[in-house]
Amino acid sequence: MNIIVTGIQPTGSGSPHMGNYLGAIKSIPKLIKSSEAYVMVADVHATTVDFEPSELKKSSLLTAASLIAAGVPDDIIFKQSCVPQHYELAIYLSHLASVGQMERMTQYKDKSEEKGVGFGLLSYPILMAADILSYNATTVPAGIDQHQHVQLAADLARKLNNKIGEDYLNIPKPKFTKNPKIMDILNPDKKMSKSSANQNGVLYLTDTIDIAVNKIKRATTDSKPYFTDGFDDQSDAIKNLIVIISELMEITTDDVCIQLQGKRYSDLKNMLISAYSEHIIPIKEQIDYMMNNNQSYINECIDAGSERAEKTSNSNVKIIRNKLGLGL
Ligand code: ADP
Ligand code: TRP
């Protein structure tokens, strides 16, 4: 049986961006058919960076609403903080991890030079491994930036199996989409991220059409007057816009290039605007509807989903606790 686990952090306003959507969320509904699946709002992870407690519940609600509006079945969504078994398993896993291994995590290395960096930045991949292993997951849909973290989860699963002398845990594998790294539309050398300093390069599911159009109009393009050639000959900035269009419209990048031959770069942007309004604006409207009129429905989904997730993770973590010689 395929067991799928994935998560998204409710950082910022809680709205996913185009990278989260195309890199992870959009693939979930198709992937989970005939699998057992758990999709979490990873709110505890969001506390590893500076956060505002009075805002966190609302941003978590918005992330959950976005997942539902994007087509993730409402009965598999839950909130990480509602399932404390993750923390228990994280402690056991942390005792199997080495300090050197944790310090080699790219995300930690990238940020560890910053002043006053929190311990959570070093330890959070272990909590993520516990998020995955407490459901005995086989498959983790995620963007390429999570590859190393899923590898750590696989490594810790092997170490735990070794310790208990049996292959109890599955070894989880990442599942990437065709384009697992969507870049910032203003600074195409950086991945699109909620924490980008200049938010004009980040397209959010909750952006109004006016805001999205403004961002798209400012997107970096080429200095050439007309669009020519195929996908492979384009600059990184143009490739990224083409990839977003092709993913939204579900056509190939070659098809996008064919449609744009001899046209201006403003036509490329107009094509993106039209794909955006056709495919993302209906999702935004649904998110707005739920947030304005039906927050109780989102809360009920989180409640029921968390109860279901707790049942599975409780039974797994109990077995692991016993196999480690702990508990009654
Ligand atoms: P962010 O890095 O913007 O805070 P999250 O950490 O919440 O986003 O990521 C949630 C999911 O979205 C993860 O599976 C992650 O790999 C994926 N993801 C994040 N940014 C991108 C991107 N630019 N392109 C593709 N996938 C991404
Ligand atoms: N750490 C992931 C991110 O930053 C989000 C996440 C939390 C996750 N728990 C997970 C992803 C479990 C996959 C599986 O994007």
Short mmCIF file of C-alpha atoms and ligand atoms in Angstrom, two decimals:
data_model
loop_
_atom_site.label_atom_id
_atom_site.label_comp_id
_atom_site.label_asym_id
_atom_site.label_seq_id
_atom_site.Cartn_x
_atom_site.Cartn_y
_atom_site.Cartn_z
CA MET A 1 0.00 0.00 0.00
CA ASN A 2 1.26 3.43 -0.98
CA ILE A 3 1.22 5.83 1.97
CA ILE A 4 1.56 9.48 0.99
CA VAL A 5 2.54 12.26 3.39
CA THR A 6 3.27 15.87 2.62
CA GLY A 7 3.13 19.27 4.28
CA ILE A 8 3.15 22.97 3.71
CA GLN A 9 4.16 25.66 6.18
CA PRO A 10 1.67 28.43 6.99
CA THR A 11 4.41 31.07 6.96
CA GLY A 12 3.61 34.65 5.93
CA SER A 13 -0.12 35.16 5.41
CA GLY A 14 -0.51 31.39 4.99
CA SER A 15 -1.24 31.68 1.27
CA PRO A 16 0.70 29.22 -0.90
CA HIS A 17 2.55 30.69 -3.88
CA MET A 18 2.93 29.42 -7.43
CA GLY A 19 6.01 27.37 -6.41
CA ASN A 20 4.09 25.60 -3.65
CA TYR A 21 1.11 25.11 -5.95
CA LEU A 22 2.92 23.82 -9.05
CA GLY A 23 5.77 22.14 -7.14
CA ALA A 24 3.65 20.19 -4.69
CA ILE A 25 -0.06 20.95 -4.14
CA LYS A 26 -1.38 20.56 -7.69
CA SER A 27 -0.03 17.03 -8.00
CA ILE A 28 -1.63 15.76 -4.78
CA PRO A 29 -5.21 15.04 -5.95
CA LYS A 30 -3.98 12.84 -8.84
CA LEU A 31 -1.23 11.16 -6.80
CA ILE A 32 -3.34 10.04 -3.90
CA LYS A 33 -5.83 8.00 -5.90
CA SER A 34 -5.86 4.49 -4.38
CA SER A 35 -3.33 5.48 -1.68
CA GLU A 36 -3.62 6.34 1.97
CA ALA A 37 -2.75 10.06 2.24
CA TYR A 38 -2.07 12.69 4.88
CA VAL A 39 -1.53 16.38 4.05
CA MET A 40 -0.50 18.62 6.91
CA VAL A 41 -0.47 22.31 7.58
CA ALA A 42 3.02 22.31 9.13
CA ASP A 43 2.36 25.02 11.71
CA VAL A 44 5.03 23.87 14.16
CA HIS A 45 7.64 24.26 11.41
CA ALA A 46 6.44 27.83 10.97
CA THR A 47 7.57 28.55 14.57
CA THR A 48 11.22 27.88 13.68
CA VAL A 49 11.36 31.37 12.17
CA ASP A 50 10.07 34.59 13.73
CA PHE A 51 6.28 34.37 14.04
CA GLU A 52 3.33 36.14 15.61
CA PRO A 53 1.26 33.79 17.83
CA SER A 54 -1.89 35.89 17.33
CA GLU A 55 -1.59 35.45 13.53
CA LEU A 56 -0.57 31.79 13.31
CA LYS A 57 -4.05 30.24 13.68
CA LYS A 58 -5.42 32.48 10.93
CA SER A 59 -2.56 31.77 8.56
CA SER A 60 -2.92 28.03 9.25
CA LEU A 61 -6.62 28.31 8.44
CA LEU A 62 -5.78 30.09 5.18
CA THR A 63 -3.29 27.37 4.22
CA ALA A 64 -5.92 24.70 4.91
CA ALA A 65 -8.52 26.63 2.88
CA SER A 66 -6.02 26.95 0.01
CA LEU A 67 -5.37 23.21 0.00
CA ILE A 68 -9.12 22.49 -0.12
CA ALA A 69 -9.69 25.09 -2.86
CA ALA A 70 -6.80 23.60 -4.87
CA GLY A 71 -8.53 20.21 -4.93
CA VAL A 72 -6.94 18.35 -2.02
CA PRO A 73 -9.70 16.17 -0.48
CA ASP A 74 -10.87 17.86 2.72
CA ASP A 75 -10.77 14.65 4.79
CA ILE A 76 -7.00 14.14 4.52
CA ILE A 77 -5.94 17.63 5.67
CA PHE A 78 -4.74 18.10 9.25
CA LYS A 79 -2.67 20.37 11.43
CA GLN A 80 0.76 19.23 12.59
CA SER A 81 0.36 20.77 16.08
CA CYS A 82 -2.82 18.72 16.64
CA VAL A 83 -0.84 15.48 16.44
CA PRO A 84 1.75 15.54 19.24
CA GLN A 85 2.96 12.02 18.36
CA HIS A 86 5.20 13.74 15.80
CA TYR A 87 7.17 15.36 18.64
CA GLU A 88 7.62 12.08 20.48
CA LEU A 89 9.00 10.34 17.41
CA ALA A 90 11.17 13.39 16.69
CA ILE A 91 12.94 12.86 20.03
CA TYR A 92 13.71 9.21 19.26
CA LEU A 93 14.91 10.12 15.77
CA SER A 94 17.09 12.96 17.08
CA HIS A 95 18.97 10.40 19.17
CA LEU A 96 19.79 8.47 15.99
CA ALA A 97 20.94 11.52 14.01
CA SER A 98 24.47 12.89 14.21
CA VAL A 99 25.26 16.57 14.75
CA GLY A 100 27.48 16.54 11.63
CA GLN A 101 24.64 15.16 9.52
CA MET A 102 22.31 17.93 10.70
CA GLU A 103 24.91 20.64 10.12
CA ARG A 104 25.33 19.45 6.53
CA MET A 105 21.68 20.23 5.65
CA THR A 106 21.83 22.86 2.88
CA GLN A 107 19.00 24.96 4.28
CA TYR A 108 20.82 25.17 7.61
CA LYS A 109 24.19 25.90 5.97
CA ASP A 110 22.62 28.69 3.90
CA LYS A 111 21.13 30.45 6.91
CA SER A 112 23.46 29.51 9.76
CA GLU A 113 25.70 32.51 9.10
CA GLU A 114 22.80 34.86 9.91
CA LYS A 115 22.89 36.49 13.34
CA GLY A 116 20.92 34.86 16.15
CA VAL A 117 19.83 31.85 14.11
CA GLY A 118 17.52 29.61 16.17
CA PHE A 119 18.21 25.98 17.14
CA GLY A 120 14.94 25.05 15.34
CA LEU A 121 16.64 25.68 12.02
CA LEU A 122 19.10 22.89 12.83
CA SER A 123 16.57 20.50 14.36
CA TYR A 124 13.55 20.99 12.09
CA PRO A 125 14.47 18.36 9.46
CA ILE A 126 14.20 15.79 12.28
CA LEU A 127 10.65 16.95 13.04
CA MET A 128 9.93 16.72 9.31
CA ALA A 129 11.31 13.15 9.32
CA ALA A 130 8.96 12.39 12.22
CA ASP A 131 6.06 13.96 10.25
CA ILE A 132 6.80 11.43 7.53
CA LEU A 133 7.75 8.33 9.53
CA SER A 134 4.91 8.53 12.07
CA TYR A 135 2.61 7.50 9.18
CA ASN A 136 5.13 4.96 7.88
CA ALA A 137 5.01 6.86 4.57
CA THR A 138 6.30 5.41 1.32
CA THR A 139 5.99 8.57 -0.82
CA VAL A 140 6.54 12.27 -0.13
CA PRO A 141 5.36 14.71 -2.84
CA ALA A 142 7.51 17.84 -2.52
CA GLY A 143 9.58 20.43 -4.35
CA ILE A 144 13.26 19.76 -5.06
CA ASP A 145 14.29 21.95 -2.10
CA GLN A 146 12.99 19.18 0.19
CA HIS A 147 15.07 16.39 -1.40
CA GLN A 148 17.76 16.41 1.26
CA HIS A 149 15.16 16.44 4.05
CA VAL A 150 13.36 13.40 2.61
CA GLN A 151 16.76 11.68 2.28
CA LEU A 152 17.36 12.38 5.97
CA ALA A 153 13.96 10.82 6.78
CA ALA A 154 14.97 7.75 4.73
CA ASP A 155 18.30 7.55 6.52
CA LEU A 156 16.68 7.82 9.96
CA ALA A 157 14.14 5.14 8.97
CA ARG A 158 17.04 2.81 8.09
CA LYS A 159 18.81 3.62 11.38
CA LEU A 160 15.66 2.97 13.38
CA ASN A 161 15.03 -0.33 11.57
CA ASN A 162 18.62 -1.27 12.28
CA LYS A 163 18.26 -0.41 15.95
CA ILE A 164 15.09 -2.48 16.43
CA GLY A 165 16.43 -5.31 14.25
CA GLU A 166 13.54 -5.46 11.77
CA ASP A 167 12.28 -3.56 8.71
CA TYR A 168 9.29 -2.02 10.46
CA LEU A 169 9.51 1.39 8.77
CA ASN A 170 9.14 1.87 5.04
CA ILE A 171 11.95 3.85 3.44
CA PRO A 172 10.19 7.00 2.12
CA LYS A 173 10.94 8.32 -1.35
CA PRO A 174 10.37 11.87 -2.63
CA LYS A 175 8.00 12.39 -5.54
CA PHE A 176 8.82 15.46 -7.61
CA THR A 177 6.65 17.10 -10.22
CA LYS A 178 7.99 17.71 -13.74
CA ASN A 179 9.07 21.21 -12.66
CA PRO A 180 9.95 20.93 -9.01
CA LYS A 181 11.64 24.35 -8.79
CA ILE A 182 9.63 27.41 -9.79
CA MET A 183 11.77 30.53 -9.75
CA ASP A 184 11.00 34.06 -8.57
CA ILE A 185 9.54 36.00 -11.55
CA LEU A 186 11.56 39.12 -10.72
CA ASN A 187 14.82 37.45 -9.64
CA PRO A 188 14.84 34.23 -11.67
CA ASP A 189 18.10 33.06 -10.10
CA LYS A 190 16.24 32.52 -6.79
CA LYS A 191 13.49 30.02 -6.03
CA MET A 192 10.06 31.51 -5.52
CA SER A 193 9.68 31.66 -1.73
CA LYS A 194 7.37 33.12 0.88
CA SER A 195 10.40 34.63 2.58
CA SER A 196 11.70 36.57 -0.46
CA ALA A 197 12.69 40.12 0.42
CA ASN A 198 10.95 41.54 -2.67
CA GLN A 199 7.45 40.05 -2.78
CA ASN A 200 6.82 41.37 -6.31
CA GLY A 201 8.49 38.24 -7.67
CA VAL A 202 6.15 35.91 -5.77
CA LEU A 203 2.67 35.09 -7.14
CA TYR A 204 0.29 34.01 -4.37
CA LEU A 205 -2.90 31.99 -4.77
CA THR A 206 -4.67 34.78 -2.86
CA ASP A 207 -3.39 37.68 -4.99
CA THR A 208 -6.20 39.66 -6.59
CA ILE A 209 -6.11 39.69 -10.38
CA ASP A 210 -4.91 43.33 -10.25
CA ILE A 211 -2.00 42.46 -7.98
CA ALA A 212 -1.11 39.40 -10.07
CA VAL A 213 -1.25 41.43 -13.31
CA ASN A 214 1.02 44.07 -11.77
CA LYS A 215 3.56 41.48 -10.69
CA ILE A 216 3.46 39.70 -14.06
CA LYS A 217 3.89 42.99 -15.94
CA ARG A 218 7.04 43.70 -13.92
CA ALA A 219 8.45 40.18 -14.41
CA THR A 220 11.97 39.97 -15.79
CA THR A 221 12.09 39.08 -19.50
CA ASP A 222 14.64 39.46 -22.32
CA SER A 223 16.08 42.44 -24.10
CA LYS A 224 15.33 40.90 -27.52
CA PRO A 225 12.43 42.65 -29.33
CA TYR A 226 10.62 39.47 -30.39
CA PHE A 227 10.17 35.97 -29.11
CA THR A 228 12.05 33.43 -31.25
CA ASP A 229 13.42 29.88 -30.93
CA GLY A 230 12.49 26.90 -28.78
CA PHE A 231 12.35 26.35 -25.04
CA ASP A 232 15.97 25.26 -24.57
CA ASP A 233 17.28 28.46 -26.20
CA GLN A 234 15.43 30.81 -23.83
CA SER A 235 16.96 32.62 -20.84
CA ASP A 236 16.19 31.32 -17.32
CA ALA A 237 13.70 34.16 -16.74
CA ILE A 238 11.71 33.28 -19.88
CA LYS A 239 11.95 29.53 -19.28
CA ASN A 240 10.40 30.04 -15.85
CA LEU A 241 7.43 32.03 -17.23
CA ILE A 242 6.92 29.41 -19.96
CA VAL A 243 7.00 26.61 -17.38
CA ILE A 244 4.36 28.38 -15.26
CA ILE A 245 2.12 28.85 -18.32
CA SER A 246 2.58 25.26 -19.49
CA GLU A 247 1.83 23.87 -16.02
CA LEU A 248 -1.29 26.03 -15.60
CA MET A 249 -2.62 25.29 -19.09
CA GLU A 250 -1.41 21.67 -19.05
CA ILE A 251 0.29 22.02 -22.43
CA THR A 252 3.96 21.38 -23.25
CA THR A 253 6.62 24.08 -23.04
CA ASP A 254 7.19 23.52 -26.79
CA ASP A 255 3.52 24.31 -27.46
CA VAL A 256 3.86 27.58 -25.54
CA CYS A 257 6.94 28.49 -27.62
CA ILE A 258 5.17 27.65 -30.89
CA GLN A 259 2.24 29.91 -29.95
CA LEU A 260 4.61 32.77 -29.16
CA GLN A 261 6.95 32.69 -32.21
CA GLY A 262 7.51 36.19 -33.60
CA LYS A 263 5.38 37.82 -30.90
CA ARG A 264 6.46 40.37 -28.31
CA TYR A 265 7.38 39.59 -24.71
CA SER A 266 4.24 41.46 -23.67
CA ASP A 267 2.30 38.66 -25.44
CA LEU A 268 4.11 36.11 -23.28
CA LYS A 269 3.01 38.08 -20.22
CA ASN A 270 -0.55 38.33 -21.54
CA MET A 271 -0.59 34.59 -22.05
CA LEU A 272 0.49 34.14 -18.42
CA ILE A 273 -2.16 36.62 -17.24
CA SER A 274 -4.87 34.77 -19.12
CA ALA A 275 -3.70 31.34 -17.81
CA TYR A 276 -3.55 32.84 -14.33
CA SER A 277 -7.06 34.25 -14.45
CA GLU A 278 -8.49 31.06 -15.87
CA HIS A 279 -6.81 28.62 -13.47
CA ILE A 280 -5.83 30.49 -10.31
CA ILE A 281 -8.51 33.14 -9.85
CA PRO A 282 -11.29 30.51 -9.35
CA ILE A 283 -9.12 28.99 -6.59
CA LYS A 284 -8.65 32.43 -5.02
CA GLU A 285 -12.41 33.04 -5.11
CA GLN A 286 -13.05 29.77 -3.34
CA ILE A 287 -10.44 30.56 -0.68
CA ASP A 288 -12.04 33.99 -0.14
CA TYR A 289 -15.49 32.44 0.11
CA MET A 290 -14.38 29.94 2.75
CA MET A 291 -12.39 32.51 4.75
CA ASN A 292 -15.23 35.07 4.67
CA ASN A 293 -18.28 32.85 5.06
CA ASN A 294 -17.32 29.39 6.17
CA GLN A 295 -14.38 29.27 8.57
CA SER A 296 -16.29 26.74 10.69
CA TYR A 297 -16.19 24.29 7.76
CA ILE A 298 -12.39 24.64 7.48
CA ASN A 299 -12.06 24.12 11.25
CA GLU A 300 -14.29 21.05 11.12
CA CYS A 301 -12.10 19.59 8.34
CA ILE A 302 -8.92 20.24 10.34
CA ASP A 303 -10.53 18.72 13.42
CA ALA A 304 -11.68 15.54 11.70
CA GLY A 305 -8.46 15.24 9.67
CA SER A 306 -6.33 15.65 12.79
CA GLU A 307 -8.32 13.02 14.66
CA ARG A 308 -7.77 10.59 11.76
CA ALA A 309 -4.05 11.46 11.55
CA GLU A 310 -3.61 11.07 15.30
CA LYS A 311 -5.14 7.59 15.22
CA THR A 312 -2.61 6.38 12.62
CA SER A 313 0.42 8.11 14.07
CA ASN A 314 -0.50 7.07 17.63
CA SER A 315 -0.63 3.42 16.68
CA ASN A 316 2.69 3.65 14.75
CA VAL A 317 4.54 5.60 17.41
CA LYS A 318 3.27 3.23 20.13
CA ILE A 319 4.71 0.27 18.21
CA ILE A 320 8.02 2.10 17.69
CA ARG A 321 8.16 3.09 21.38
CA ASN A 322 7.74 -0.54 22.40
CA LYS A 323 10.21 -1.85 19.85
CA LEU A 324 12.77 0.60 21.25
CA GLY A 325 12.31 -0.98 24.70
CA LEU A 326 10.41 2.03 26.04
CA GLY A 327 6.96 2.34 27.60
CA LEU A 328 5.00 -0.37 29.37
P1 ADP B 1 8.38 28.23 1.18
O1 ADP B 1 9.76 27.69 0.90
O2 ADP B 1 7.99 29.22 0.19
O3 ADP B 1 8.19 28.69 2.60
P2 ADP B 1 7.16 25.71 1.98
O4 ADP B 1 8.41 25.47 2.72
O5 ADP B 1 5.92 25.81 2.80
O6 ADP B 1 7.37 27.01 1.04
O7 ADP B 1 6.96 24.55 0.90
C1 ADP B 1 5.82 23.72 0.74
C2 ADP B 1 6.02 22.79 -0.46
O8 ADP B 1 6.21 23.56 -1.66
C3 ADP B 1 7.26 21.91 -0.35
O9 ADP B 1 6.98 20.66 -0.96
C4 ADP B 1 8.30 22.63 -1.17
O10 ADP B 1 9.29 21.78 -1.67
C5 ADP B 1 7.45 23.21 -2.29
N1 ADP B 1 8.06 24.43 -2.85
C6 ADP B 1 8.38 25.56 -2.17
N2 ADP B 1 8.90 26.49 -3.01
C7 ADP B 1 8.91 25.92 -4.25
C8 ADP B 1 9.32 26.37 -5.54
N3 ADP B 1 9.79 27.59 -5.73
N4 ADP B 1 9.19 25.54 -6.59
C9 ADP B 1 8.68 24.29 -6.42
N5 ADP B 1 8.26 23.80 -5.22
C10 ADP B 1 8.37 24.59 -4.15
N1 TRP B 2 9.44 21.30 5.59
C1 TRP B 2 8.62 21.36 4.42
C2 TRP B 2 8.92 22.67 3.68
O1 TRP B 2 9.58 23.54 4.20
C3 TRP B 2 7.16 21.29 4.76
C4 TRP B 2 6.87 19.99 5.43
C5 TRP B 2 6.69 19.78 6.75
C6 TRP B 2 6.80 18.71 4.80
N2 TRP B 2 6.49 18.46 7.02
C7 TRP B 2 6.55 17.78 5.84
C8 TRP B 2 6.90 18.30 3.49
C9 TRP B 2 6.42 16.42 5.58
C10 TRP B 2 6.78 16.92 3.22
C11 TRP B 2 6.55 15.99 4.27
O2 TRP B 2 8.53 22.79 2.56
#
